[in-house]
Amino acid sequence: MALDTQTLNSLGFAKSPADTRVVVAMSGGVDSSVVAAMLAEEGYDVVGVTLQLYDHGAALAKKGACCAGIDIHDARRVAEQMGFPHYVLDYENIFKDAVIDEFAESYLGGATPVPCIRCNERVKFKDLLETAKDLDADCMATGHYIQRMLGDEGPELHSAADANRDQSYFLFSTTPEQLSYLRFPLGHLKSKAETRELAAKYGLSVADKPDSQDICFVPDGNYASVIEKLRPGAAEPGEIVHADGRKLGTHKGVIHYTIGQRRGLGIGGLEEPLYVVKLDVDAKQVVVGPKEMLATRVIPVREINWLGDEPFTSRDEWHLKVKVRSTRPPRDAIIRPLSDTTAEVELLTPEEGVSPGQACVFYAPEGSRIFGGGWIWRGY
């Protein structure tokens, strides 16, 4: 029986699932595997694509890295089991140029980068998305925990139903054009347990596979060692100084420290607890001070991706909530546009440990909508 042209399938197209091609970005983990299996069972023309992003011995030996060899194998097994084609694309050079090199430079500049955002922005939702279009796909689906909803002005980005799994912080730079093409079939699920139940239902071998915890090219969590390999000589020693100018000790390289760090400073025996409050790369200094020095109220933000219905600069102020770390809840803020892509963000309650290189993501005061966001920088 022909499908009523006014009836939309589950991906939002007025045609049968069999006539709807969807490229699924498969990392080899349980989330994207469930998305692919679910859509294949619903009868969609599924094409699985896995990106080979980074390859070294440590990554290949660790299951927790999303681009390790074991994950490519797992993605291929799911495709074979569910009966759809699967391709592995070598994106190592693109990934190095678009993500790893900037990660290294940011750390060397005293920032705290979030490479997973850049990977989504510059690789998965850019080059891979174009590849999906080249394959004549109607859309691309991923296993991210975020929701795409249709509003009066078109597709909107919304937080996941499960706040504990929500990945909106890492997807704020998704553009309206990309959002029109992307689908996130897991965003409405109430818990990760539901995802694993679906994996078990489809009989997937990855049903009990642990979640990845680390950045794929830093599988042991040791950022500094990776930076030293990428930029030999980067870990030059220097002084640890108090904000009042006192020299308190020495360090093995600024890249070993982050804003807000308290442990592992090697300057024990002092009366007050001290935190890293500044990284002065030029002077090779790690500046420490009391906790109150970490409090920040005004944050300069640039490279803003705006997802509101009105132009960003149409108002002098936007009263929204913002999140300045992926692990922190959104806080009330006033966003004052300086241009289409820059702004000054005033936090109504100061935040501690705000660091250049992190994202500042904009949320609606009520509800689940995401209004985009930008990158925190020093403001000079």
Tab-separated table of C-alpha atoms in Angstrom:
chain	number	residue	atom	x	y	z
A	1	MET	CA	0.000	0.000	0.000
A	2	ALA	CA	1.394	3.426	-0.940
A	3	LEU	CA	2.230	5.749	1.925
A	4	ASP	CA	0.012	8.811	2.248
A	5	THR	CA	2.209	11.709	1.112
A	6	GLN	CA	1.065	13.710	4.112
A	7	THR	CA	2.203	11.040	6.566
A	8	LEU	CA	5.693	11.528	7.908
A	9	ASN	CA	7.896	8.617	8.876
A	10	SER	CA	9.778	8.587	12.186
A	11	LEU	CA	12.631	10.621	10.684
A	12	GLY	CA	10.263	13.302	9.412
A	13	PHE	CA	10.058	12.447	5.702
A	14	ALA	CA	6.880	11.998	3.674
A	15	LYS	CA	7.902	8.646	2.232
A	16	SER	CA	8.332	5.078	3.366
A	17	PRO	CA	11.344	4.111	5.508
A	18	ALA	CA	12.564	1.867	2.677
A	19	ASP	CA	12.802	4.909	0.420
A	20	THR	CA	14.606	6.969	3.077
A	21	ARG	CA	18.376	6.628	3.188
A	22	VAL	CA	20.052	7.503	6.487
A	23	VAL	CA	23.765	7.515	7.194
A	24	VAL	CA	24.482	6.531	10.802
A	25	ALA	CA	27.740	7.767	12.332
A	26	MET	CA	28.902	4.627	14.156
A	27	SER	CA	31.602	4.916	16.815
A	28	GLY	CA	31.434	1.247	17.761
A	29	GLY	CA	29.781	2.048	21.085
A	30	VAL	CA	26.373	0.990	22.285
A	31	ASP	CA	24.631	4.321	21.559
A	32	SER	CA	25.302	4.634	17.832
A	33	SER	CA	24.961	0.849	17.409
A	34	VAL	CA	21.435	0.999	18.852
A	35	VAL	CA	20.550	3.894	16.538
A	36	ALA	CA	21.701	1.923	13.502
A	37	ALA	CA	19.940	-1.274	14.598
A	38	MET	CA	16.729	0.575	15.458
A	39	LEU	CA	16.548	2.318	12.087
A	40	ALA	CA	17.436	-0.878	10.220
A	41	GLU	CA	14.654	-2.748	12.005
A	42	GLU	CA	12.210	0.030	11.129
A	43	GLY	CA	13.044	-0.631	7.483
A	44	TYR	CA	15.186	2.402	6.650
A	45	ASP	CA	17.922	2.265	4.009
A	46	VAL	CA	20.759	2.429	6.561
A	47	VAL	CA	24.413	3.046	5.720
A	48	GLY	CA	26.865	2.823	8.616
A	49	VAL	CA	30.005	4.949	8.581
A	50	THR	CA	32.849	4.779	11.085
A	51	LEU	CA	35.690	7.283	11.124
A	52	GLN	CA	39.279	6.210	11.650
A	53	LEU	CA	40.445	9.323	13.470
A	54	TYR	CA	43.520	8.391	15.408
A	55	ASP	CA	45.651	5.304	15.581
A	56	HIS	CA	48.450	4.409	17.934
A	57	GLY	CA	49.351	1.424	20.066
A	58	ALA	CA	47.920	2.796	23.300
A	59	ALA	CA	44.570	3.579	21.707
A	60	LEU	CA	44.284	0.228	19.992
A	61	ALA	CA	44.867	-1.530	23.289
A	62	LYS	CA	42.179	0.395	25.163
A	63	LYS	CA	38.442	-0.068	24.706
A	64	GLY	CA	37.549	3.308	26.198
A	65	ALA	CA	38.686	5.342	23.203
A	66	CYS	CA	36.055	5.980	20.544
A	67	CYS	CA	38.341	5.589	17.551
A	68	ALA	CA	40.309	2.542	18.640
A	69	GLY	CA	40.593	-0.499	16.382
A	70	ILE	CA	38.295	-2.616	18.553
A	71	ASP	CA	35.515	-0.074	18.048
A	72	ILE	CA	35.757	-0.241	14.254
A	73	HIS	CA	35.488	-4.017	14.565
A	74	ASP	CA	32.431	-3.708	16.819
A	75	ALA	CA	30.688	-1.310	14.428
A	76	ARG	CA	31.321	-3.665	11.521
A	77	ARG	CA	29.869	-6.604	13.472
A	78	VAL	CA	26.660	-4.670	14.192
A	79	ALA	CA	26.302	-3.789	10.499
A	80	GLU	CA	26.823	-7.402	9.448
A	81	GLN	CA	24.330	-8.610	12.025
A	82	MET	CA	21.632	-6.109	11.038
A	83	GLY	CA	22.296	-6.458	7.323
A	84	PHE	CA	23.300	-2.975	6.178
A	85	PRO	CA	26.474	-1.715	4.473
A	86	HIS	CA	29.273	-0.280	6.602
A	87	TYR	CA	32.224	1.862	5.579
A	88	VAL	CA	35.362	2.955	7.414
A	89	LEU	CA	36.694	6.334	6.320
A	90	ASP	CA	40.268	7.414	7.013
A	91	TYR	CA	39.951	10.888	8.530
A	92	GLU	CA	43.267	10.900	10.388
A	93	ASN	CA	44.756	13.843	8.469
A	94	ILE	CA	41.562	15.887	8.730
A	95	PHE	CA	41.303	15.086	12.436
A	96	LYS	CA	44.913	16.073	13.103
A	97	ASP	CA	44.572	19.377	11.249
A	98	ALA	CA	41.119	20.305	12.608
A	99	VAL	CA	41.286	18.993	16.182
A	100	ILE	CA	44.598	17.676	17.515
A	101	ASP	CA	46.831	20.566	16.429
A	102	GLU	CA	44.487	23.154	17.942
A	103	PHE	CA	44.253	21.073	21.120
A	104	ALA	CA	48.047	21.201	21.454
A	105	GLU	CA	48.267	24.920	20.704
A	106	SER	CA	45.481	25.723	23.161
A	107	TYR	CA	47.187	23.848	25.970
A	108	LEU	CA	50.486	25.509	25.180
A	109	GLY	CA	48.648	28.832	25.367
A	110	GLY	CA	47.440	28.093	28.889
A	111	ALA	CA	43.866	27.285	27.861
A	112	THR	CA	41.783	24.213	28.684
A	113	PRO	CA	40.400	23.035	25.327
A	114	VAL	CA	37.419	20.766	24.661
A	115	PRO	CA	38.462	18.792	21.562
A	116	CYS	CA	35.234	16.751	21.441
A	117	ILE	CA	33.315	19.924	20.529
A	118	ARG	CA	35.765	20.746	17.743
A	119	CYS	CA	35.507	17.172	16.471
A	120	ASN	CA	31.721	17.417	16.231
A	121	GLU	CA	31.940	20.871	14.662
A	122	ARG	CA	34.785	20.367	12.193
A	123	VAL	CA	34.771	16.657	11.409
A	124	LYS	CA	31.572	14.757	12.213
A	125	PHE	CA	29.053	17.495	11.428
A	126	LYS	CA	31.108	18.970	8.579
A	127	ASP	CA	33.111	16.498	6.519
A	128	LEU	CA	31.150	13.404	7.506
A	129	LEU	CA	27.871	15.226	6.962
A	130	GLU	CA	29.016	16.178	3.448
A	131	THR	CA	29.969	12.547	2.845
A	132	ALA	CA	26.447	11.533	3.865
A	133	LYS	CA	25.041	13.939	1.282
A	134	ASP	CA	27.415	12.526	-1.332
A	135	LEU	CA	25.899	9.109	-0.557
A	136	ASP	CA	22.465	10.603	-1.388
A	137	ALA	CA	21.292	10.179	2.198
A	138	ASP	CA	18.174	12.044	3.270
A	139	CYS	CA	19.674	12.640	6.715
A	140	MET	CA	22.454	11.625	9.107
A	141	ALA	CA	21.750	10.074	12.513
A	142	THR	CA	24.039	9.889	15.533
A	143	GLY	CA	23.919	8.364	18.999
A	144	HIS	CA	24.206	11.682	20.812
A	145	TYR	CA	21.914	12.381	23.747
A	146	ILE	CA	20.263	15.564	22.571
A	147	GLN	CA	16.909	16.389	20.999
A	148	ARG	CA	15.922	18.000	17.736
A	149	MET	CA	12.432	19.467	17.802
A	150	LEU	CA	10.469	21.368	15.172
A	151	GLY	CA	9.558	24.900	16.218
A	152	ASP	CA	7.729	27.750	14.503
A	153	GLU	CA	10.915	28.857	12.742
A	154	GLY	CA	12.303	25.404	11.953
A	155	PRO	CA	14.363	22.748	13.776
A	156	GLU	CA	15.451	23.609	17.334
A	157	LEU	CA	18.105	22.062	19.546
A	158	HIS	CA	16.914	20.822	22.961
A	159	SER	CA	18.556	19.094	25.912
A	160	ALA	CA	18.179	15.332	26.240
A	161	ALA	CA	15.332	13.946	28.321
A	162	ASP	CA	17.937	12.332	30.591
A	163	ALA	CA	19.840	15.199	32.228
A	164	ASN	CA	22.593	12.801	33.305
A	165	ARG	CA	23.340	11.868	29.677
A	166	ASP	CA	22.690	15.250	28.059
A	167	GLN	CA	25.411	16.186	25.551
A	168	SER	CA	24.198	19.669	24.655
A	169	TYR	CA	27.409	21.255	25.972
A	170	PHE	CA	29.362	19.387	23.301
A	171	LEU	CA	26.951	20.152	20.467
A	172	PHE	CA	26.263	23.879	20.907
A	173	SER	CA	28.105	24.720	17.666
A	174	THR	CA	25.656	22.713	15.529
A	175	THR	CA	24.421	25.195	12.919
A	176	PRO	CA	20.791	25.575	11.787
A	177	GLU	CA	21.755	24.110	8.399
A	178	GLN	CA	23.337	21.055	10.028
A	179	LEU	CA	20.400	20.696	12.396
A	180	SER	CA	17.990	20.449	9.468
A	181	TYR	CA	19.918	17.383	8.238
A	182	LEU	CA	20.756	15.664	11.537
A	183	ARG	CA	18.652	13.266	13.605
A	184	PHE	CA	19.205	12.164	17.240
A	185	PRO	CA	16.999	9.111	17.867
A	186	LEU	CA	18.145	8.576	21.487
A	187	GLY	CA	17.520	12.070	22.835
A	188	HIS	CA	14.045	11.274	24.162
A	189	LEU	CA	15.105	8.226	26.198
A	190	LYS	CA	14.807	8.595	29.961
A	191	SER	CA	18.035	6.728	30.830
A	192	LYS	CA	21.058	4.910	29.461
A	193	ALA	CA	19.480	1.734	30.826
A	194	GLU	CA	16.817	2.048	28.119
A	195	THR	CA	19.531	2.189	25.471
A	196	ARG	CA	21.170	-0.960	26.795
A	197	GLU	CA	17.772	-2.671	26.926
A	198	LEU	CA	17.312	-1.871	23.239
A	199	ALA	CA	20.790	-3.216	22.493
A	200	ALA	CA	19.876	-6.451	24.253
A	201	LYS	CA	16.555	-6.571	22.366
A	202	TYR	CA	18.400	-6.376	19.048
A	203	GLY	CA	20.937	-8.935	20.283
A	204	LEU	CA	23.894	-6.586	19.791
A	205	SER	CA	27.280	-7.759	21.014
A	206	VAL	CA	27.988	-4.259	22.378
A	207	ALA	CA	24.981	-4.267	24.732
A	208	ASP	CA	27.215	-4.361	27.823
A	209	LYS	CA	30.161	-2.439	26.379
A	210	PRO	CA	31.457	0.240	28.794
A	211	ASP	CA	31.040	3.893	27.879
A	212	SER	CA	34.125	5.696	26.607
A	213	GLN	CA	35.508	8.063	29.229
A	214	ASP	CA	38.583	9.613	27.664
A	215	ILE	CA	39.386	11.805	24.692
A	216	CYS	CA	40.103	9.290	21.934
A	217	PHE	CA	43.656	10.464	21.285
A	218	VAL	CA	44.413	10.697	25.023
A	219	PRO	CA	43.330	7.188	26.069
A	220	ASP	CA	45.143	7.263	29.407
A	221	GLY	CA	43.926	10.742	30.361
A	222	ASN	CA	47.469	12.115	30.415
A	223	TYR	CA	47.105	15.258	28.312
A	224	ALA	CA	50.584	16.548	29.077
A	225	SER	CA	52.356	13.476	27.695
A	226	VAL	CA	50.436	13.808	24.423
A	227	ILE	CA	51.333	17.491	24.157
A	228	GLU	CA	54.996	16.684	24.739
A	229	LYS	CA	54.900	14.164	21.879
A	230	LEU	CA	53.166	16.631	19.573
A	231	ARG	CA	55.300	19.607	20.592
A	232	PRO	CA	58.727	18.451	21.846
A	233	GLY	CA	60.163	20.859	24.411
A	234	ALA	CA	56.750	22.178	25.395
A	235	ALA	CA	57.104	21.135	29.026
A	236	GLU	CA	59.669	23.710	30.023
A	237	PRO	CA	60.110	24.236	33.765
A	238	GLY	CA	59.320	27.505	35.512
A	239	GLU	CA	58.203	29.064	38.766
A	240	ILE	CA	55.090	28.590	40.855
A	241	VAL	CA	54.301	32.034	42.252
A	242	HIS	CA	51.649	33.397	44.577
A	243	ALA	CA	49.370	36.095	43.198
A	244	ASP	CA	51.078	38.498	45.619
A	245	GLY	CA	54.423	37.831	43.927
A	246	ARG	CA	56.020	35.323	46.299
A	247	LYS	CA	57.902	32.464	44.713
A	248	LEU	CA	56.601	29.207	46.203
A	249	GLY	CA	58.292	26.535	44.128
A	250	THR	CA	59.021	25.248	40.640
A	251	HIS	CA	57.022	23.300	38.086
A	252	LYS	CA	57.864	20.968	35.204
A	253	GLY	CA	55.806	22.807	32.603
A	254	VAL	CA	52.682	24.957	32.410
A	255	ILE	CA	50.955	22.259	30.340
A	256	HIS	CA	50.713	20.059	33.447
A	257	TYR	CA	48.281	22.502	35.148
A	258	THR	CA	44.724	23.755	34.713
A	259	ILE	CA	42.809	26.698	36.147
A	260	GLY	CA	41.199	25.741	39.445
A	261	GLN	CA	43.630	22.908	40.173
A	262	ARG	CA	44.472	22.398	43.839
A	263	ARG	CA	46.063	18.972	44.143
A	264	GLY	CA	49.492	18.023	42.901
A	265	LEU	CA	51.019	21.498	43.086
A	266	GLY	CA	53.923	20.385	45.262
A	267	ILE	CA	53.743	23.432	47.525
A	268	GLY	CA	52.372	21.904	50.718
A	269	GLY	CA	52.896	23.200	54.244
A	270	LEU	CA	51.188	26.537	53.674
A	271	GLU	CA	48.485	27.892	55.964
A	272	GLU	CA	45.857	28.482	53.288
A	273	PRO	CA	44.778	26.129	50.490
A	274	LEU	CA	45.943	27.495	47.140
A	275	TYR	CA	44.551	27.000	43.658
A	276	VAL	CA	45.873	27.675	40.176
A	277	VAL	CA	44.344	31.031	39.244
A	278	LYS	CA	46.388	31.883	36.150
A	279	LEU	CA	48.765	30.265	33.679
A	280	ASP	CA	51.308	32.724	32.321
A	281	VAL	CA	52.768	30.902	29.341
A	282	ASP	CA	55.127	33.704	28.276
A	283	ALA	CA	56.666	33.995	31.749
A	284	LYS	CA	56.469	30.198	32.252
A	285	GLN	CA	54.696	30.852	35.538
A	286	VAL	CA	51.911	28.981	37.319
A	287	VAL	CA	50.158	31.590	39.453
A	288	VAL	CA	48.329	30.367	42.569
A	289	GLY	CA	46.038	32.116	45.025
A	290	PRO	CA	43.107	31.661	47.431
A	291	LYS	CA	39.849	30.161	46.214
A	292	GLU	CA	38.050	33.486	46.042
A	293	MET	CA	40.384	34.549	43.220
A	294	LEU	CA	38.792	31.887	41.041
A	295	ALA	CA	35.407	33.594	41.140
A	296	THR	CA	34.486	35.082	37.756
A	297	ARG	CA	31.474	37.226	36.964
A	298	VAL	CA	32.154	38.610	33.466
A	299	ILE	CA	33.240	36.296	30.645
A	300	PRO	CA	34.293	37.323	27.124
A	301	VAL	CA	32.920	34.882	24.531
A	302	ARG	CA	33.665	34.632	20.816
A	303	GLU	CA	32.942	32.354	17.811
A	304	ILE	CA	29.295	32.363	18.858
A	305	ASN	CA	26.882	30.031	17.112
A	306	TRP	CA	23.430	31.523	17.684
A	307	LEU	CA	20.349	29.297	17.485
A	308	GLY	CA	17.657	31.799	18.433
A	309	ASP	CA	14.715	32.739	16.218
A	310	GLU	CA	15.681	36.439	16.215
A	311	PRO	CA	19.117	37.738	15.163
A	312	PHE	CA	21.626	37.692	18.013
A	313	THR	CA	22.264	41.433	17.751
A	314	SER	CA	18.560	42.330	17.629
A	315	ARG	CA	18.648	42.866	21.411
A	316	ASP	CA	21.078	44.640	23.695
A	317	GLU	CA	20.702	41.891	26.270
A	318	TRP	CA	19.568	38.286	26.372
A	319	HIS	CA	18.520	36.941	29.757
A	320	LEU	CA	19.359	33.249	29.525
A	321	LYS	CA	21.134	30.521	31.453
A	322	VAL	CA	24.682	29.524	30.606
A	323	LYS	CA	26.879	26.539	31.301
A	324	VAL	CA	30.639	27.168	31.470
A	325	ARG	CA	31.711	23.585	32.200
A	326	SER	CA	30.169	20.364	30.959
A	327	THR	CA	29.781	19.062	34.520
A	328	ARG	CA	28.070	22.138	35.955
A	329	PRO	CA	24.391	23.097	35.807
A	330	PRO	CA	23.295	26.148	33.788
A	331	ARG	CA	23.355	29.415	35.749
A	332	ASP	CA	21.413	32.668	35.244
A	333	ALA	CA	23.260	35.169	33.075
A	334	ILE	CA	22.923	38.289	30.970
A	335	ILE	CA	24.430	37.993	27.484
A	336	ARG	CA	25.340	41.290	25.841
A	337	PRO	CA	26.089	40.955	22.100
A	338	LEU	CA	29.112	42.885	20.822
A	339	SER	CA	28.763	41.550	17.269
A	340	ASP	CA	27.145	38.601	15.516
A	341	THR	CA	29.798	36.286	16.956
A	342	THR	CA	31.123	37.983	20.120
A	343	ALA	CA	29.553	38.865	23.456
A	344	GLU	CA	30.147	39.696	27.085
A	345	VAL	CA	28.458	37.266	29.450
A	346	GLU	CA	27.667	38.436	32.976
A	347	LEU	CA	27.007	35.668	35.484
A	348	LEU	CA	24.478	36.703	38.117
A	349	THR	CA	26.284	34.386	40.531
A	350	PRO	CA	30.074	34.231	40.065
A	351	GLU	CA	31.524	30.889	38.942
A	352	GLU	CA	34.837	29.433	40.054
A	353	GLY	CA	37.450	28.074	37.702
A	354	VAL	CA	36.173	29.614	34.453
A	355	SER	CA	38.924	28.852	31.962
A	356	PRO	CA	39.801	30.103	28.471
A	357	GLY	CA	39.317	27.316	25.965
A	358	GLN	CA	36.093	26.047	27.534
A	359	ALA	CA	32.676	26.579	25.973
A	360	CYS	CA	29.930	28.872	27.242
A	361	VAL	CA	26.623	27.346	26.185
A	362	PHE	CA	23.327	29.259	26.179
A	363	TYR	CA	20.092	27.731	27.518
A	364	ALA	CA	16.523	28.983	27.751
A	365	PRO	CA	15.552	30.268	31.239
A	366	GLU	CA	12.699	27.733	31.241
A	367	GLY	CA	12.356	24.539	29.269
A	368	SER	CA	14.937	22.551	27.351
A	369	ARG	CA	15.875	24.704	24.371
A	370	ILE	CA	19.520	25.486	23.585
A	371	PHE	CA	20.342	28.845	22.032
A	372	GLY	CA	23.861	27.968	20.919
A	373	GLY	CA	26.964	29.313	22.600
A	374	GLY	CA	30.574	30.321	22.077
A	375	TRP	CA	34.131	29.956	23.287
A	376	ILE	CA	35.563	31.534	26.422
A	377	TRP	CA	38.720	33.544	25.846
A	378	ARG	CA	40.814	36.058	27.702
A	379	GLY	CA	39.283	39.113	26.118
A	380	TYR	CA	42.340	40.696	24.523
